[in-house]
CSV table of C-alpha atoms in Angstrom, one decimal:
chain,number,residue,atom,x,y,z
A,147,UNK,CA,0.0,0.0,0.0
A,148,UNK,CA,2.8,2.4,1.0
A,149,UNK,CA,6.2,2.3,-0.4
A,150,UNK,CA,9.4,3.9,0.6
A,151,UNK,CA,10.7,6.6,-1.8
A,152,UNK,CA,14.3,7.6,-2.0
A,153,UNK,CA,13.8,11.1,-3.4
A,154,UNK,CA,14.6,14.2,-1.3
A,155,UNK,CA,11.6,16.3,0.0
A,156,UNK,CA,10.6,18.9,-2.6
A,157,UNK,CA,12.4,21.9,-1.0
A,158,UNK,CA,12.3,24.0,-4.2
A,159,UNK,CA,8.5,23.7,-4.5
A,160,UNK,CA,8.3,24.6,-0.8
A,161,UNK,CA,10.4,27.7,-1.3
A,162,UNK,CA,8.3,28.8,-4.3
A,163,UNK,CA,5.0,28.3,-2.5
A,164,UNK,CA,6.3,30.1,0.6
A,165,UNK,CA,7.4,33.0,-1.6
A,166,UNK,CA,3.9,33.0,-3.1
A,167,UNK,CA,2.2,33.1,0.3
A,168,UNK,CA,4.5,35.9,1.5
A,169,UNK,CA,3.7,37.9,-1.6
A,170,UNK,CA,0.0,37.3,-1.0
A,171,UNK,CA,0.5,38.4,2.6
A,172,UNK,CA,2.2,41.6,1.5
A,173,UNK,CA,-0.5,42.2,-1.1
A,174,UNK,CA,-3.1,41.7,1.5
A,175,UNK,CA,-1.9,44.8,3.3
A,176,UNK,CA,-3.0,47.0,0.3
A,177,UNK,CA,-6.4,48.5,0.3
A,178,UNK,CA,-7.4,47.0,-3.1
A,179,UNK,CA,-6.9,43.5,-1.8
A,180,UNK,CA,-10.2,43.8,0.2
A,181,UNK,CA,-12.1,43.7,-3.0
A,182,UNK,CA,-10.2,40.6,-4.2
A,183,UNK,CA,-10.9,38.9,-0.9
A,184,UNK,CA,-14.5,39.9,-1.1
A,185,UNK,CA,-14.8,38.2,-4.5
A,186,UNK,CA,-13.1,35.0,-3.1
A,187,UNK,CA,-15.5,35.0,-0.1
A,188,UNK,CA,-18.4,35.5,-2.5
A,189,UNK,CA,-17.3,32.4,-4.4
A,190,UNK,CA,-16.9,30.3,-1.2
A,191,UNK,CA,-20.2,31.4,0.3
A,192,UNK,CA,-22.6,29.3,-1.8
A,193,UNK,CA,-20.4,26.2,-1.1
A,194,UNK,CA,-20.5,26.9,2.6
A,195,UNK,CA,-24.2,27.5,2.5
A,196,UNK,CA,-24.7,24.2,0.6
A,197,UNK,CA,-22.6,22.2,3.1
A,198,UNK,CA,-24.5,23.8,6.0
A,199,UNK,CA,-27.9,23.0,4.4
A,200,UNK,CA,-26.8,19.4,3.6
A,201,UNK,CA,-25.6,18.9,7.2
A,202,UNK,CA,-28.8,20.3,8.6
A,203,UNK,CA,-30.9,18.0,6.4
A,204,UNK,CA,-28.8,15.0,7.3
A,205,UNK,CA,-29.2,15.8,11.0
A,206,UNK,CA,-32.9,16.2,10.7
A,207,UNK,CA,-33.3,13.1,8.7
A,208,UNK,CA,-31.2,11.2,11.2
A,209,UNK,CA,-33.4,12.4,14.0
A,210,UNK,CA,-36.5,11.5,12.1
A,211,UNK,CA,-35.1,8.0,11.4
A,212,UNK,CA,-34.4,7.6,15.1
A,213,UNK,CA,-37.9,8.4,16.0
A,214,UNK,CA,-39.3,6.1,13.4
A,215,UNK,CA,-37.3,3.2,14.7
A,216,UNK,CA,-38.7,3.8,18.2
A,217,UNK,CA,-42.2,3.9,16.9
A,218,UNK,CA,-41.8,0.7,14.8
A,219,UNK,CA,-42.3,-1.3,17.9
A,220,UNK,CA,-45.9,-0.1,18.4
A,221,UNK,CA,-47.4,-1.0,15.0
A,222,UNK,CA,-47.0,-0.5,11.3
A,223,UNK,CA,-49.9,1.7,10.8
A,224,UNK,CA,-48.9,4.2,13.5
A,225,UNK,CA,-45.4,4.1,12.2
A,226,UNK,CA,-46.4,5.0,8.7
A,227,UNK,CA,-48.6,7.9,9.8
A,228,UNK,CA,-45.9,9.0,12.3
A,229,UNK,CA,-43.3,9.0,9.6
A,230,UNK,CA,-45.5,11.3,7.4
A,231,UNK,CA,-46.2,13.6,10.4
A,232,UNK,CA,-42.5,13.7,11.3
A,233,UNK,CA,-41.5,14.6,7.8
A,234,UNK,CA,-44.0,17.5,7.9
A,235,UNK,CA,-42.7,18.4,11.3
A,236,UNK,CA,-39.2,18.6,9.9
A,237,UNK,CA,-40.3,21.1,7.3
A,238,UNK,CA,-42.4,23.0,9.8
A,239,UNK,CA,-39.6,23.2,12.4
A,240,UNK,CA,-37.2,24.5,9.7
A,241,UNK,CA,-39.7,27.2,8.9
A,242,UNK,CA,-40.3,27.8,12.6
A,243,UNK,CA,-36.6,28.3,13.2
A,244,UNK,CA,-36.5,30.9,10.6
A,245,UNK,CA,-39.7,32.5,11.8
A,246,UNK,CA,-38.3,32.6,15.4
A,247,UNK,CA,-35.2,34.4,14.1
A,248,UNK,CA,-37.2,37.0,12.3
A,249,UNK,CA,-39.6,37.4,15.3
A,250,UNK,CA,-36.5,37.8,17.5
A,251,UNK,CA,-35.3,40.6,15.2
A,252,UNK,CA,-38.7,42.3,15.4
A,253,UNK,CA,-39.1,42.0,19.1
A,254,UNK,CA,-35.5,43.1,19.6
A,255,UNK,CA,-36.2,46.3,17.6
A,256,UNK,CA,-39.4,46.8,19.6
A,257,UNK,CA,-37.8,46.2,23.0
A,258,UNK,CA,-34.5,48.1,22.5
A,259,UNK,CA,-35.5,50.7,19.9
A,260,UNK,CA,-32.5,49.6,17.8
A,261,UNK,CA,-32.8,48.6,14.2
A,262,UNK,CA,-31.3,45.2,13.4
A,263,UNK,CA,-30.6,43.0,10.4
A,264,UNK,CA,-31.1,39.3,10.8
A,265,UNK,CA,-28.4,37.1,9.4
A,266,UNK,CA,-27.7,33.4,9.2
A,267,UNK,CA,-24.4,31.9,10.3
A,268,UNK,CA,-22.7,30.3,7.2
A,269,UNK,CA,-19.3,29.6,8.6
A,270,UNK,CA,-17.2,29.3,11.7
A,271,UNK,CA,-13.5,30.0,12.5
A,272,UNK,CA,-11.2,27.4,10.9
A,273,UNK,CA,-9.6,26.5,14.1
A,274,UNK,CA,-9.9,27.1,17.9
A,275,UNK,CA,-7.4,29.9,17.7
A,276,UNK,CA,-9.8,32.0,15.6
A,277,UNK,CA,-13.2,32.1,17.3
A,278,UNK,CA,-15.1,33.9,14.6
A,279,UNK,CA,-18.4,33.4,12.8
A,280,UNK,CA,-19.2,34.2,9.2
A,281,UNK,CA,-22.7,35.5,8.3
A,282,UNK,CA,-24.6,35.9,5.1
A,283,UNK,CA,-25.1,39.7,5.3
A,284,UNK,CA,-22.6,42.4,4.4
A,285,UNK,CA,-22.1,46.0,3.5
A,286,UNK,CA,-24.9,45.8,0.9
A,287,UNK,CA,-27.3,45.1,3.8
A,288,UNK,CA,-25.9,48.0,5.9
A,289,UNK,CA,-23.6,45.8,8.0
A,290,UNK,CA,-20.3,47.7,8.8
A,291,UNK,CA,-17.1,46.9,10.7
A,292,UNK,CA,-17.5,47.5,14.4
A,293,UNK,CA,-21.3,47.1,14.6
A,294,UNK,CA,-22.6,45.1,17.6
A,295,UNK,CA,-23.9,41.6,16.9
A,296,UNK,CA,-26.5,40.0,19.3
A,297,UNK,CA,-28.7,37.0,19.6
A,298,UNK,CA,-32.0,36.7,21.5
A,299,UNK,CA,-29.9,35.9,24.6
A,300,UNK,CA,-27.6,38.9,24.4
A,301,UNK,CA,-24.3,40.3,23.0
A,302,UNK,CA,-22.4,37.9,20.7
A,303,UNK,CA,-19.6,40.1,19.4
A,304,UNK,CA,-18.8,42.8,16.8
A,305,UNK,CA,-18.3,42.8,13.1
A,306,UNK,CA,-14.5,42.4,12.4
A,307,UNK,CA,-14.6,42.4,8.6
A,308,UNK,CA,-17.4,43.1,6.1
A,309,UNK,CA,-17.8,42.6,2.3
A,310,UNK,CA,-20.8,43.2,0.2
A,311,UNK,CA,-22.6,40.0,1.0
A,312,UNK,CA,-20.6,38.4,3.9
A,313,UNK,CA,-19.2,39.6,7.2
A,314,UNK,CA,-17.0,38.0,9.9
A,315,UNK,CA,-17.9,38.4,13.6
A,316,UNK,CA,-15.3,38.6,16.3
A,317,UNK,CA,-17.1,36.9,19.2
A,318,UNK,CA,-16.5,37.4,22.9
A,319,UNK,CA,-14.5,34.1,22.8
A,320,UNK,CA,-11.7,36.0,21.2
A,321,UNK,CA,-9.1,36.9,23.9
A,322,UNK,CA,-8.6,40.3,22.4
A,323,UNK,CA,-12.3,41.3,22.9
A,324,UNK,CA,-12.9,44.1,25.4
A,325,UNK,CA,-16.4,45.2,26.6
A,326,UNK,CA,-17.2,47.9,29.0
A,327,UNK,CA,-19.9,46.6,31.3
A,328,UNK,CA,-21.9,47.5,34.4
A,329,UNK,CA,-23.7,45.2,36.9
A,330,UNK,CA,-27.5,45.6,37.1
A,331,UNK,CA,-28.4,46.3,40.7
A,332,UNK,CA,-25.0,47.3,42.2
A,333,UNK,CA,-24.1,49.6,39.2
A,334,UNK,CA,-20.5,48.6,39.5
A,335,UNK,CA,-18.6,49.1,36.3
A,336,UNK,CA,-15.7,47.2,34.8
A,337,UNK,CA,-14.0,46.0,31.6
A,338,UNK,CA,-14.7,42.5,30.5
A,339,UNK,CA,-12.0,40.5,28.7
A,340,UNK,CA,-12.9,38.0,26.1
A,341,UNK,CA,-11.8,34.3,26.3
A,342,UNK,CA,-12.9,30.7,26.1
A,343,UNK,CA,-15.1,29.6,29.0
A,344,UNK,CA,-15.9,32.2,31.6
A,345,UNK,CA,-15.3,35.9,30.8
A,346,UNK,CA,-12.9,37.6,33.2
A,347,UNK,CA,-13.9,41.1,34.4
A,348,UNK,CA,-12.2,43.7,36.6
A,349,UNK,CA,-14.8,45.7,38.5
A,350,UNK,CA,-14.0,49.1,39.8
A,351,UNK,CA,-14.9,49.1,43.5
A,352,UNK,CA,-17.1,51.7,45.2
A,353,UNK,CA,-17.5,52.1,49.0
A,354,UNK,CA,-20.4,50.2,50.3
A,355,UNK,CA,-21.2,48.4,47.1
A,356,UNK,CA,-20.3,44.7,46.4
A,357,UNK,CA,-20.7,42.5,43.4
A,358,UNK,CA,-22.7,39.4,44.0
A,359,UNK,CA,-23.0,36.1,42.1
A,360,UNK,CA,-26.0,36.1,39.9
A,361,UNK,CA,-25.8,39.8,39.1
A,362,UNK,CA,-26.5,40.6,35.4
A,363,UNK,CA,-23.7,42.2,33.4
A,364,UNK,CA,-24.8,44.6,30.7
A,365,UNK,CA,-22.9,46.8,28.2
A,366,UNK,CA,-22.3,50.2,29.8
A,367,UNK,CA,-21.7,52.0,26.5
A,368,UNK,CA,-18.5,53.6,27.8
A,369,UNK,CA,-16.0,54.3,25.0
A,370,UNK,CA,-18.8,54.4,22.4
A,371,UNK,CA,-18.0,51.0,20.9
A,372,UNK,CA,-21.2,49.4,21.9
A,373,UNK,CA,-24.7,50.6,22.7
A,374,UNK,CA,-25.7,50.6,26.4
A,375,UNK,CA,-27.9,47.9,27.9
A,376,UNK,CA,-27.1,44.8,25.9
A,377,UNK,CA,-27.0,41.7,28.1
A,378,UNK,CA,-23.6,40.0,28.3
A,379,UNK,CA,-24.0,37.4,31.0
A,380,UNK,CA,-24.4,36.7,34.7
A,381,UNK,CA,-21.7,37.0,37.4
A,382,UNK,CA,-20.7,33.4,38.1
A,383,UNK,CA,-17.9,34.0,40.6
A,384,UNK,CA,-16.6,37.0,42.5
A,385,UNK,CA,-12.9,37.0,43.5
A,386,UNK,CA,-11.4,38.5,46.6
A,387,UNK,CA,-9.7,41.8,46.1
A,388,UNK,CA,-6.5,42.7,48.0
A,389,UNK,CA,-6.8,45.3,50.8
A,390,UNK,CA,-6.7,48.8,49.4
A,391,UNK,CA,-7.2,47.6,45.8
A,392,UNK,CA,-9.4,49.7,43.5
A,393,UNK,CA,-10.6,46.7,41.5
A,394,UNK,CA,-12.2,43.3,42.2
A,395,UNK,CA,-11.9,40.4,39.8
A,396,UNK,CA,-15.0,38.5,38.8
A,397,UNK,CA,-16.1,35.9,36.2
A,398,UNK,CA,-19.1,36.3,34.0
A,399,UNK,CA,-20.9,33.4,32.5
A,400,UNK,CA,-21.6,34.4,28.9
A,401,UNK,CA,-25.2,34.0,27.7
A,402,UNK,CA,-24.1,32.9,24.3
A,403,UNK,CA,-22.4,29.7,23.0
A,404,UNK,CA,-21.0,30.5,19.5
A,405,UNK,CA,-21.0,26.8,18.5
A,406,UNK,CA,-24.8,26.7,18.9
A,407,UNK,CA,-25.7,30.0,17.2
A,408,UNK,CA,-27.4,29.7,13.8
A,409,UNK,CA,-29.0,33.2,13.4
A,410,UNK,CA,-27.8,36.6,14.7
A,411,UNK,CA,-28.9,40.2,14.7
A,412,UNK,CA,-26.6,43.0,13.6
A,413,UNK,CA,-27.5,46.4,15.2
A,414,UNK,CA,-27.3,48.7,12.2
A,415,UNK,CA,-28.4,52.0,13.7
A,416,UNK,CA,-25.6,52.4,16.3
A,417,UNK,CA,-22.3,53.5,14.7
A,418,UNK,CA,-19.4,52.8,17.0
A,419,UNK,CA,-17.3,55.9,17.7
B,20,UNK,CA,2.6,11.2,-30.0
B,21,UNK,CA,0.3,14.3,-29.9
B,22,UNK,CA,-2.6,12.1,-28.9
B,23,UNK,CA,-0.6,10.6,-26.0
B,24,UNK,CA,0.5,14.1,-24.8
B,25,UNK,CA,-3.1,15.4,-25.0
B,26,UNK,CA,-4.3,12.3,-23.0
B,27,UNK,CA,-1.6,13.0,-20.4
B,28,UNK,CA,-2.7,16.6,-20.0
B,29,UNK,CA,-6.3,15.6,-19.9
B,30,UNK,CA,-5.7,13.1,-17.1
B,31,UNK,CA,-3.6,15.6,-15.1
B,32,UNK,CA,-6.2,18.3,-15.5
B,33,UNK,CA,-9.1,16.0,-14.5
B,34,UNK,CA,-7.1,14.9,-11.4
B,35,UNK,CA,-6.2,18.5,-10.5
B,36,UNK,CA,-9.9,19.6,-10.7
B,37,UNK,CA,-10.9,16.6,-8.6
B,38,UNK,CA,-8.2,17.4,-6.0
B,39,UNK,CA,-9.3,21.1,-5.9
B,40,UNK,CA,-13.0,20.1,-5.5
B,41,UNK,CA,-12.0,17.7,-2.7
B,42,UNK,CA,-10.0,20.5,-1.0
B,43,UNK,CA,-12.7,23.1,-1.3
B,44,UNK,CA,-15.2,20.6,0.1
B,45,UNK,CA,-12.9,19.8,3.0
B,46,UNK,CA,-12.5,23.5,3.8
B,47,UNK,CA,-16.2,24.1,3.7
B,48,UNK,CA,-16.8,21.1,5.9
B,49,UNK,CA,-14.2,22.3,8.4
B,50,UNK,CA,-15.7,25.8,8.6
B,51,UNK,CA,-19.3,24.7,8.7
B,52,UNK,CA,-19.4,21.3,10.4
B,53,UNK,CA,-16.3,21.6,12.6
B,54,UNK,CA,-18.3,23.2,15.4
B,55,UNK,CA,-20.7,20.3,15.4
B,56,UNK,CA,-17.8,17.9,16.1
B,57,UNK,CA,-16.4,20.0,18.8
B,58,UNK,CA,-15.0,18.2,21.8
B,59,UNK,CA,-13.5,20.1,24.8
B,60,UNK,CA,-13.7,23.4,22.8
B,61,UNK,CA,-11.7,21.9,19.9
B,62,UNK,CA,-12.9,21.0,16.5
B,63,UNK,CA,-10.9,18.8,14.1
B,64,UNK,CA,-8.6,20.3,11.5
B,65,UNK,CA,-9.9,18.4,8.5
B,66,UNK,CA,-7.5,20.2,6.1
B,67,UNK,CA,-4.5,19.3,8.2
B,68,UNK,CA,-5.6,15.7,8.2
B,69,UNK,CA,-6.0,15.8,4.4
B,70,UNK,CA,-2.6,17.3,3.9
B,71,UNK,CA,-1.0,14.7,6.2
B,72,UNK,CA,-2.7,11.8,4.3
B,73,UNK,CA,-1.8,13.4,1.0
B,74,UNK,CA,1.9,13.7,2.1
B,75,UNK,CA,2.0,10.0,2.8
B,76,UNK,CA,0.0,8.7,-0.2
B,77,UNK,CA,0.1,11.3,-3.0
B,78,UNK,CA,3.6,12.6,-2.9
B,79,UNK,CA,5.4,15.8,-2.1
B,80,UNK,CA,4.0,18.2,-4.8
B,81,UNK,CA,0.4,17.3,-4.1
B,82,UNK,CA,0.7,17.7,-0.3
B,83,UNK,CA,2.5,21.0,-0.6
B,84,UNK,CA,-0.1,22.4,-3.1
B,85,UNK,CA,-2.9,21.1,-0.9
B,86,UNK,CA,-1.3,22.7,2.1
B,87,UNK,CA,-0.8,26.1,0.4
B,88,UNK,CA,-4.2,26.3,-1.2
B,89,UNK,CA,-6.1,24.8,1.8
B,90,UNK,CA,-4.3,27.1,4.2
B,91,UNK,CA,-5.2,30.1,2.1
B,92,UNK,CA,-8.8,29.1,1.9
B,93,UNK,CA,-8.9,28.7,5.7
B,94,UNK,CA,-7.3,32.1,6.1
B,95,UNK,CA,-10.1,33.5,3.9
B,96,UNK,CA,-12.7,32.2,6.3
B,97,UNK,CA,-10.9,33.7,9.4
B,98,UNK,CA,-10.8,37.3,10.3
B,99,UNK,CA,-7.3,38.3,9.6
B,100,UNK,CA,-4.6,38.4,6.9
B,101,UNK,CA,-4.2,35.6,4.3
B,102,UNK,CA,-1.0,33.7,5.0
B,103,UNK,CA,-0.6,32.3,8.6
B,104,UNK,CA,-2.5,29.1,8.0
B,105,UNK,CA,-1.1,28.7,4.4
B,106,UNK,CA,2.4,28.9,5.8
B,107,UNK,CA,1.6,26.6,8.7
B,108,UNK,CA,0.0,23.9,6.4
B,109,UNK,CA,2.9,24.2,4.0
B,110,UNK,CA,5.3,23.4,6.8
B,111,UNK,CA,3.1,20.6,8.0
B,112,UNK,CA,3.1,19.2,4.4
B,113,UNK,CA,6.8,19.5,4.1
B,114,UNK,CA,7.5,17.7,7.4
B,115,UNK,CA,4.9,15.0,6.4
B,116,UNK,CA,6.6,14.4,3.1
B,117,UNK,CA,10.0,14.3,4.7
B,118,UNK,CA,8.8,11.9,7.3
B,119,UNK,CA,7.1,9.6,4.7
B,120,UNK,CA,10.4,9.4,2.8
B,121,UNK,CA,12.6,8.8,5.7
B,122,UNK,CA,10.7,6.5,8.1
B,123,UNK,CA,11.2,2.8,7.6
B,124,UNK,CA,7.6,1.5,7.6
B,125,UNK,CA,5.1,4.3,6.9
B,126,UNK,CA,1.5,3.2,7.4
B,127,UNK,CA,-1.9,4.6,8.7
B,128,UNK,CA,-0.7,4.3,12.3
B,129,UNK,CA,2.4,6.3,11.7
B,130,UNK,CA,0.4,8.9,9.7
B,131,UNK,CA,-1.9,9.2,12.7
B,132,UNK,CA,1.0,9.5,15.1
B,133,UNK,CA,2.6,12.2,12.9
B,134,UNK,CA,-0.6,14.2,12.9
B,135,UNK,CA,-0.1,15.1,16.6
B,136,UNK,CA,3.2,16.9,16.2
B,137,UNK,CA,2.0,18.3,12.9
B,138,UNK,CA,-0.9,19.9,14.8
B,139,UNK,CA,1.6,21.4,17.3
B,140,UNK,CA,3.7,22.7,14.4
B,141,UNK,CA,0.5,24.2,12.8
B,142,UNK,CA,-0.4,25.9,16.1
B,143,UNK,CA,3.1,27.3,16.7
B,144,UNK,CA,3.4,28.7,13.1
B,145,UNK,CA,-0.2,30.1,13.0
B,146,UNK,CA,0.2,31.8,16.4
B,147,UNK,CA,3.7,33.1,15.6
B,148,UNK,CA,2.8,34.6,12.3
B,149,UNK,CA,-0.4,36.1,13.8
B,150,UNK,CA,1.7,37.6,16.6
B,151,UNK,CA,4.3,38.9,14.1
B,152,UNK,CA,1.4,40.6,12.1
B,153,UNK,CA,0.1,42.0,15.4
B,154,UNK,CA,-3.1,40.0,15.1
B,155,UNK,CA,-5.1,39.1,18.3
B,156,UNK,CA,-4.0,35.7,19.5
B,157,UNK,CA,-5.0,33.4,22.3
B,158,UNK,CA,-3.0,33.5,25.5
B,159,UNK,CA,-0.1,31.1,25.9
B,160,UNK,CA,-1.8,28.9,28.5
B,161,UNK,CA,-5.1,28.7,26.6
B,162,UNK,CA,-3.3,28.1,23.3
B,163,UNK,CA,-1.3,25.2,24.8
B,164,UNK,CA,-4.4,23.7,26.3
B,165,UNK,CA,-6.3,23.9,22.9
B,166,UNK,CA,-3.3,22.6,21.0
B,167,UNK,CA,-2.9,19.5,23.2
B,168,UNK,CA,-6.6,18.7,22.8
B,169,UNK,CA,-6.5,19.4,19.0
B,170,UNK,CA,-3.4,17.1,18.6
B,171,UNK,CA,-5.2,14.2,20.2
B,172,UNK,CA,-8.4,14.8,18.2
B,173,UNK,CA,-6.6,15.2,14.9
B,174,UNK,CA,-4.5,12.1,15.5
B,175,UNK,CA,-7.6,10.1,16.4
B,176,UNK,CA,-9.3,11.2,13.2
B,177,UNK,CA,-6.3,10.7,11.0
B,178,UNK,CA,-6.0,7.0,11.7
B,179,UNK,CA,-9.4,6.0,10.1
B,180,UNK,CA,-8.9,8.6,7.3
B,181,UNK,CA,-5.5,7.3,6.4
B,182,UNK,CA,-6.7,3.7,6.5
B,183,UNK,CA,-9.7,4.5,4.4
B,184,UNK,CA,-7.6,6.4,1.9
B,185,UNK,CA,-5.1,3.6,1.7
B,186,UNK,CA,-7.9,1.1,1.0
B,187,UNK,CA,-9.3,3.4,-1.6
B,188,UNK,CA,-5.9,3.8,-3.3
B,189,UNK,CA,-5.5,0.1,-3.4
B,190,UNK,CA,-8.9,-0.3,-5.0
B,191,UNK,CA,-9.0,-0.3,-8.9
B,192,UNK,CA,-11.3,2.7,-9.0
B,193,UNK,CA,-9.1,4.7,-6.6
B,194,UNK,CA,-5.9,4.4,-8.7
B,195,UNK,CA,-4.8,7.2,-10.9
B,196,UNK,CA,-5.1,6.0,-14.5
B,197,UNK,CA,-1.9,5.8,-16.6
B,198,UNK,CA,-2.5,8.0,-19.6
B,199,UNK,CA,-0.2,5.7,-21.7
B,200,UNK,CA,-2.5,2.8,-21.1
B,201,UNK,CA,-6.1,3.9,-21.2
B,202,UNK,CA,-7.4,0.3,-20.8
B,203,UNK,CA,-5.3,-0.4,-17.8
B,204,UNK,CA,-8.1,0.1,-15.3
B,205,UNK,CA,-10.5,-2.1,-17.3
B,206,UNK,CA,-7.7,-4.7,-17.6
B,207,UNK,CA,-7.2,-4.7,-13.8
B,208,UNK,CA,-10.9,-5.2,-13.2
B,209,UNK,CA,-11.1,-7.9,-15.8
B,210,UNK,CA,-8.1,-9.7,-14.2
B,211,UNK,CA,-9.8,-9.5,-10.8
B,212,UNK,CA,-13.1,-10.9,-12.1
B,213,UNK,CA,-11.2,-13.7,-13.8
B,214,UNK,CA,-9.3,-14.5,-10.6
């Protein structure tokens, strides 16, 4: 099956390809390269959407098949009718999922007063070192770099890059994410640092006020990067601050799990300063 | 003479298109389905697995081209410059090719074992290039934790992938046809049926 070869490794080809990659990296620093990248992303988007659709269908079919096998034990007639109903349910649940996302966008606009664009997640970061999400909306839909992205649960991240019909979200899983927050109730403020698992926050202490586990963390709007009042998470643990210290460490359990997100809302009427 | 040359070019083109389609499909699967296969916060690096298997079964040029193009496509789907993952996968392909030519008995188990250090190499180069380009990167402790989990995950997935690919390459339909002998495949099948 495998045979040993005596030739040396193709060093010349490696050198040529490395040179090509370095040239592409240098070209990528130029402003015109964004257009080329946008075209490439546009070509990849239908393939990604196709794979996502196929995976969703396979998952639904697998779940339907599992249910059918459980019902087979009851009787053949019920099984047949159940299979028909299940297949209708699959179609309905797919429509319901989409409806829920659109309703979410509508209720979000009504409850917060912000205008939002609903978008489907069509790709995720290629490896754990790049916790990003790719969505099917871009500058043509009013999505711009820096805009806040939320789900029904709360803040998901911000737009890192945008092309006419796609955009990439930098989620709060990214260690370089920073969000100014305040705690509902105690009004303590702090800066939250992104990361995998719990989100670390340094709260600015005030005399007579303490943070407590279970307090809700919301965006404070300080710095002008994000609108005020978006839910980020709940305080999961409060650390002990050293005597005389001005800050207190705490951990916030994020309300979102990027691996489970299928639809998002991009807040389009708030321009980050 | 001209007909033979045209046939050679035709076969090479067909295989290149097939390889590119396979690569694009793998990249799309990694960026779309990777999260569904997530274990301990880590999803498998399907392109790295493909490059490793290609290095051991397809030869140096194929593995290097797969690494370069696959890495560039992965960079496209990440927020950041194009290059870090392409360079990382090029290095992985080169090391894979070198190892396949210098180890005494290469086989699926060794390919899987090599996938673990290849993942570490991929992580080191990706993070180093990102840091050099002043891109946001994971902290050292978090990156080390993710890399260890990713190495084990990729190695575990490489074993069945390499075994499956090896089986496919040994199958008459999985062999690249020799342009000089267009009836070779049919001949092989006929011989098998006769046997």
